[in-house]
């Protein structure tokens, strides 16, 4: 990635943070085992947006009951650091290594079940310039007994998510013509698709280097109330904007067709 492109993306992410979009840490974690998980292998899966924090839950512990002093270690993947080990179950002590390169849970022996059937969360903080859609390498999981002998290993799959786009226009609740321009912001280079309440594609555009995007419907929207939502897609990951309610008051002049075959998510029922 060129220096100028990085700087434009950094400026866009900084604008999101200033607007409060990514200032508050968020969590994103999976509870379903990824493909290939099973047996005695530890696993964890998460999708985290650039500049945010997310929770990675470690699962897949075997039936063997390890005693007091056994330790679970998560080594942070590239572009992240461990910032928390918040599990508060009786007999388990979480810790973060200075610098955030790894985190641990140590079992104190208060439960006969040990690690079995539990999930242990680690909070990971992701670099703000991480590229959406990237699968981050080097995330490893190790469970050792009190003597330091490795009893289980595994990997965690952390994918860089996509910040949600905004749909700032058309204005909600204001009478509109039949082909109102849609506009907002999205991650630079993302394909943005606007759909109506029936999930029909209304128009589409590609976000500019500064994140701005806009498009005009290629057909007249039906008169009356309606609903629009934007989906941003990049490198195999996608994100949805908030929905807006619109009021179309009458037919407008025909516009150039801006509808594309860009992908996107489905509106909630």
Coordinates of C-alpha atoms in Angstrom, one line a residue:
X1 CA 0.0 0.0 0.0
X2 CA 1.4 3.4 -1.0
X3 CA 2.2 6.0 1.7
X4 CA -0.4 8.4 0.3
X5 CA -3.1 5.8 0.3
X6 CA -2.2 4.9 3.9
X7 CA -2.4 8.5 4.9
X8 CA -5.8 9.0 3.3
X9 CA -7.1 5.9 5.1
X10 CA -5.6 7.0 8.4
X11 CA -7.3 10.4 8.0
X12 CA -10.6 8.7 7.3
X13 CA -10.3 6.4 10.4
X14 CA -9.3 9.5 12.4
X15 CA -12.5 11.2 11.3
X16 CA -14.5 8.2 12.3
X17 CA -12.9 8.3 15.8
X18 CA -13.6 12.0 16.1
X19 CA -17.2 11.3 15.2
X20 CA -17.4 8.6 17.9
X21 CA -17.8 5.8 15.4
X22 CA -14.7 3.9 16.6
X23 CA -13.8 5.7 19.8
X24 CA -15.7 3.3 22.0
X25 CA -14.2 -0.3 22.1
X26 CA -16.5 -2.9 20.6
X27 CA -16.6 -6.6 20.8
X28 CA -16.9 -9.2 18.1
X29 CA -16.6 -12.9 18.8
X30 CA -17.7 -16.2 17.5
X31 CA -19.3 -19.1 19.4
X32 CA -19.4 -21.6 16.5
X33 CA -16.3 -23.7 15.8
X34 CA -14.5 -22.8 12.6
X35 CA -14.0 -25.3 9.8
X36 CA -11.6 -28.1 10.9
X37 CA -12.0 -27.4 14.7
X38 CA -12.7 -30.4 16.9
X39 CA -11.1 -33.2 18.7
X40 CA -8.7 -31.9 21.4
X41 CA -7.7 -28.8 19.6
X42 CA -8.2 -25.4 21.2
X43 CA -9.8 -22.7 19.0
X44 CA -11.2 -19.2 18.9
X45 CA -12.6 -17.0 16.2
X46 CA -13.3 -13.3 16.0
X47 CA -13.8 -10.4 13.6
X48 CA -12.6 -7.0 14.8
X49 CA -12.8 -3.6 13.1
X50 CA -9.6 -1.4 12.6
X51 CA -8.9 0.7 15.6
X52 CA -11.3 -1.2 17.9
X53 CA -11.2 -3.9 20.5
X54 CA -12.9 -7.2 20.3
X55 CA -13.3 -10.4 22.4
X56 CA -11.7 -13.7 21.4
X57 CA -13.2 -16.6 23.4
X58 CA -11.1 -19.7 23.7
X59 CA -12.9 -23.1 23.6
X60 CA -12.4 -26.7 22.7
X61 CA -10.9 -27.9 26.0
X62 CA -10.5 -31.7 26.4
X63 CA -12.0 -33.8 29.1
X64 CA -8.8 -34.2 31.1
X65 CA -9.1 -32.3 34.4
X66 CA -5.8 -30.5 34.9
X67 CA -5.0 -29.4 38.4
X68 CA -4.1 -26.2 40.1
X69 CA -1.3 -24.3 38.4
X70 CA -2.3 -25.2 34.9
X71 CA -2.1 -22.2 32.5
X72 CA -3.8 -21.2 29.3
X73 CA -1.8 -18.8 27.1
X74 CA -3.0 -16.8 24.1
X75 CA -0.2 -15.2 21.9
X76 CA -1.6 -12.1 20.2
X77 CA -1.8 -12.2 16.4
X78 CA 0.0 -9.7 14.2
X79 CA -1.4 -6.1 14.4
X80 CA -3.0 -6.7 17.8
X81 CA -2.2 -6.6 21.4
X82 CA -3.9 -8.3 24.4
X83 CA -5.5 -5.7 26.6
X84 CA -7.6 -7.8 29.0
X85 CA -8.4 -11.2 30.4
X86 CA -11.8 -10.5 32.0
X87 CA -13.1 -13.9 33.0
X88 CA -14.2 -13.8 36.6
X89 CA -14.9 -17.4 37.3
X90 CA -14.0 -18.7 40.8
X91 CA -10.5 -20.1 40.8
X92 CA -9.2 -18.6 37.6
X93 CA -6.8 -15.6 37.4
X94 CA -6.3 -13.6 34.2
X95 CA -3.2 -11.6 33.4
X96 CA -1.8 -9.7 30.5
X97 CA 2.0 -9.7 29.7
X98 CA 3.5 -6.2 29.6
X99 CA 3.3 -4.8 26.1
X100 CA 0.2 -7.0 25.3
X101 CA 2.1 -9.7 23.4
X102 CA 0.2 -12.4 25.2
X103 CA -2.4 -13.1 27.9
X104 CA -2.9 -15.9 30.4
X105 CA -5.4 -17.6 32.6
X106 CA -4.1 -19.6 35.6
X107 CA -6.3 -22.2 37.3
X108 CA -6.2 -22.1 41.1
X109 CA -7.8 -25.5 41.6
X110 CA -11.2 -24.3 43.1
X111 CA -13.2 -26.4 40.6
X112 CA -13.1 -30.1 40.0
X113 CA -14.0 -29.6 36.3
X114 CA -11.0 -27.6 35.6
X115 CA -11.1 -26.1 32.0
X116 CA -13.7 -28.4 30.6
X117 CA -16.9 -26.9 29.0
X118 CA -15.7 -23.3 29.7
X119 CA -14.9 -20.4 27.4
X120 CA -12.1 -17.9 28.3
X121 CA -12.3 -14.4 26.8
X122 CA -9.3 -12.3 25.8
X123 CA -9.7 -8.7 24.8
X124 CA -7.6 -7.8 21.7
X125 CA -6.9 -4.3 20.5
X126 CA -6.5 -4.0 16.7
X127 CA -4.3 -1.4 14.9
X128 CA -6.3 1.4 13.3
X129 CA -4.6 0.9 9.9
X130 CA -5.2 -2.8 9.6
X131 CA -6.7 -3.8 6.2
X132 CA -10.3 -5.0 6.3
X133 CA -10.6 -8.6 5.1
X134 CA -7.1 -9.6 6.3
X135 CA -6.7 -12.8 8.3
X136 CA -4.2 -12.0 11.0
X137 CA -1.4 -14.6 11.5
X138 CA 0.5 -15.9 14.5
X139 CA -2.4 -16.2 17.0
X140 CA -1.6 -19.4 19.0
X141 CA -3.2 -21.1 22.0
X142 CA -1.4 -23.4 24.5
X143 CA -2.7 -25.1 27.6
X144 CA 0.1 -26.4 30.0
X145 CA -0.2 -28.3 33.3
X146 CA 1.4 -27.1 36.5
X147 CA 4.7 -28.7 35.5
X148 CA 4.8 -26.8 32.2
X149 CA 4.0 -29.8 30.0
X150 CA 1.9 -28.9 27.0
X151 CA -1.5 -30.7 27.1
X152 CA -3.3 -28.9 24.3
X153 CA -2.6 -26.5 21.4
X154 CA -4.6 -24.6 19.0
X155 CA -4.9 -21.5 16.9
X156 CA -7.3 -18.5 16.8
X157 CA -8.7 -17.0 13.7
X158 CA -8.9 -13.2 13.8
X159 CA -10.2 -11.3 10.7
X160 CA -10.1 -7.6 10.3
X161 CA -13.6 -6.4 9.9
X162 CA -15.1 -3.4 8.0
X163 CA -16.3 -0.2 9.7
X164 CA -20.0 0.4 9.2
X165 CA -20.8 2.9 6.4
X166 CA -23.0 5.9 7.1
X167 CA -26.1 6.8 5.1
X168 CA -26.5 10.5 5.7
X169 CA -28.7 11.4 2.7
X170 CA -31.4 11.6 1.7
X171 CA -32.9 13.2 4.8
X172 CA -35.3 11.1 6.8
X173 CA -38.9 12.4 7.1
X174 CA -38.5 15.1 4.5
X175 CA -40.7 14.8 1.3
X176 CA -38.5 13.7 -1.6
X177 CA -38.6 13.3 -5.3
X178 CA -38.7 9.9 -6.9
X179 CA -34.9 9.6 -7.5
X180 CA -33.3 11.1 -4.4
X181 CA -29.5 11.1 -4.2
X182 CA -28.1 8.8 -1.5
X183 CA -24.8 9.7 0.1
X184 CA -22.6 9.0 3.1
X185 CA -19.2 7.7 4.1
X186 CA -17.5 4.3 4.0
X187 CA -14.1 2.8 4.2
X188 CA -12.0 4.0 1.2
X189 CA -12.4 1.7 -1.8
X190 CA -15.4 -0.2 -0.4
X191 CA -18.3 -1.0 -2.7
X192 CA -21.4 0.6 -1.3
X193 CA -24.9 -0.7 -2.3
X194 CA -28.1 1.0 -1.2
X195 CA -31.2 -1.3 -0.9
X196 CA -34.8 -0.6 -0.1
X197 CA -37.2 -2.3 2.3
X198 CA -37.8 -5.1 -0.3
X199 CA -34.1 -5.6 -0.6
X200 CA -34.0 -4.3 -4.1
X201 CA -30.8 -2.7 -5.1
X202 CA -31.5 1.1 -5.5
X203 CA -28.0 2.3 -6.5
X204 CA -24.3 1.7 -5.9
X205 CA -21.0 3.5 -5.7
X206 CA -17.4 3.1 -4.6
X207 CA -16.1 5.0 -1.6
X208 CA -13.6 7.7 -2.6
X209 CA -10.1 7.9 -0.9
X210 CA -11.6 10.3 1.6
X211 CA -14.5 7.9 2.3
X212 CA -17.2 9.9 0.6
X213 CA -19.7 8.1 -1.7
X214 CA -23.0 9.0 -3.4
X215 CA -25.3 7.5 -6.0
X216 CA -28.7 8.2 -7.7
X217 CA -31.4 5.6 -8.2
X218 CA -31.7 4.3 -11.7
X219 CA -35.5 4.0 -11.4
X220 CA -38.3 6.0 -9.7
X221 CA -38.9 5.0 -6.1
X222 CA -42.6 4.3 -5.3
X223 CA -44.6 7.1 -3.8
X224 CA -45.1 7.0 -0.1
X225 CA -43.0 5.8 2.8
X226 CA -40.0 3.6 2.3
X227 CA -36.8 2.5 3.9
X228 CA -33.2 2.6 2.8
X229 CA -30.0 0.9 4.0
X230 CA -26.4 0.9 2.8
X231 CA -24.1 -2.1 2.7
X232 CA -20.3 -1.6 2.4
X233 CA -18.2 -4.6 1.0
X234 CA -14.5 -4.9 0.7
X235 CA -12.1 -7.9 0.5
X236 CA -14.9 -10.4 1.4
X237 CA -16.1 -8.6 4.5
X238 CA -19.2 -6.3 4.7
X239 CA -21.0 -4.0 7.1
X240 CA -24.4 -2.4 7.3
X241 CA -25.4 1.2 7.9
X242 CA -28.3 2.2 10.0
X243 CA -31.7 2.2 8.2
X244 CA -33.4 5.5 7.4
X245 CA -37.1 6.0 6.7
X246 CA -38.0 8.1 3.6
X247 CA -41.1 9.8 2.2
X248 CA -41.3 9.9 -1.6
X249 CA -43.8 12.6 -2.6
X250 CA -43.9 12.3 -6.4
X251 CA -42.2 11.1 -9.6
X252 CA -38.9 12.7 -10.6
X253 CA -37.1 13.0 -13.8
X254 CA -35.4 9.9 -15.2
X255 CA -31.8 9.5 -14.0
X256 CA -28.9 7.7 -15.4
X257 CA -28.9 4.1 -14.2
X258 CA -26.4 3.8 -11.4
X259 CA -27.5 0.4 -10.2
X260 CA -24.7 -2.2 -10.2
X261 CA -24.3 -5.8 -9.3
X262 CA -22.3 -5.0 -6.1
X263 CA -22.8 -7.4 -3.3
X264 CA -24.3 -6.6 0.1
X265 CA -26.1 -7.9 3.1
X266 CA -29.8 -8.4 3.7
X267 CA -32.1 -6.1 5.6
X268 CA -33.3 -7.4 8.9
X269 CA -36.9 -8.7 8.8

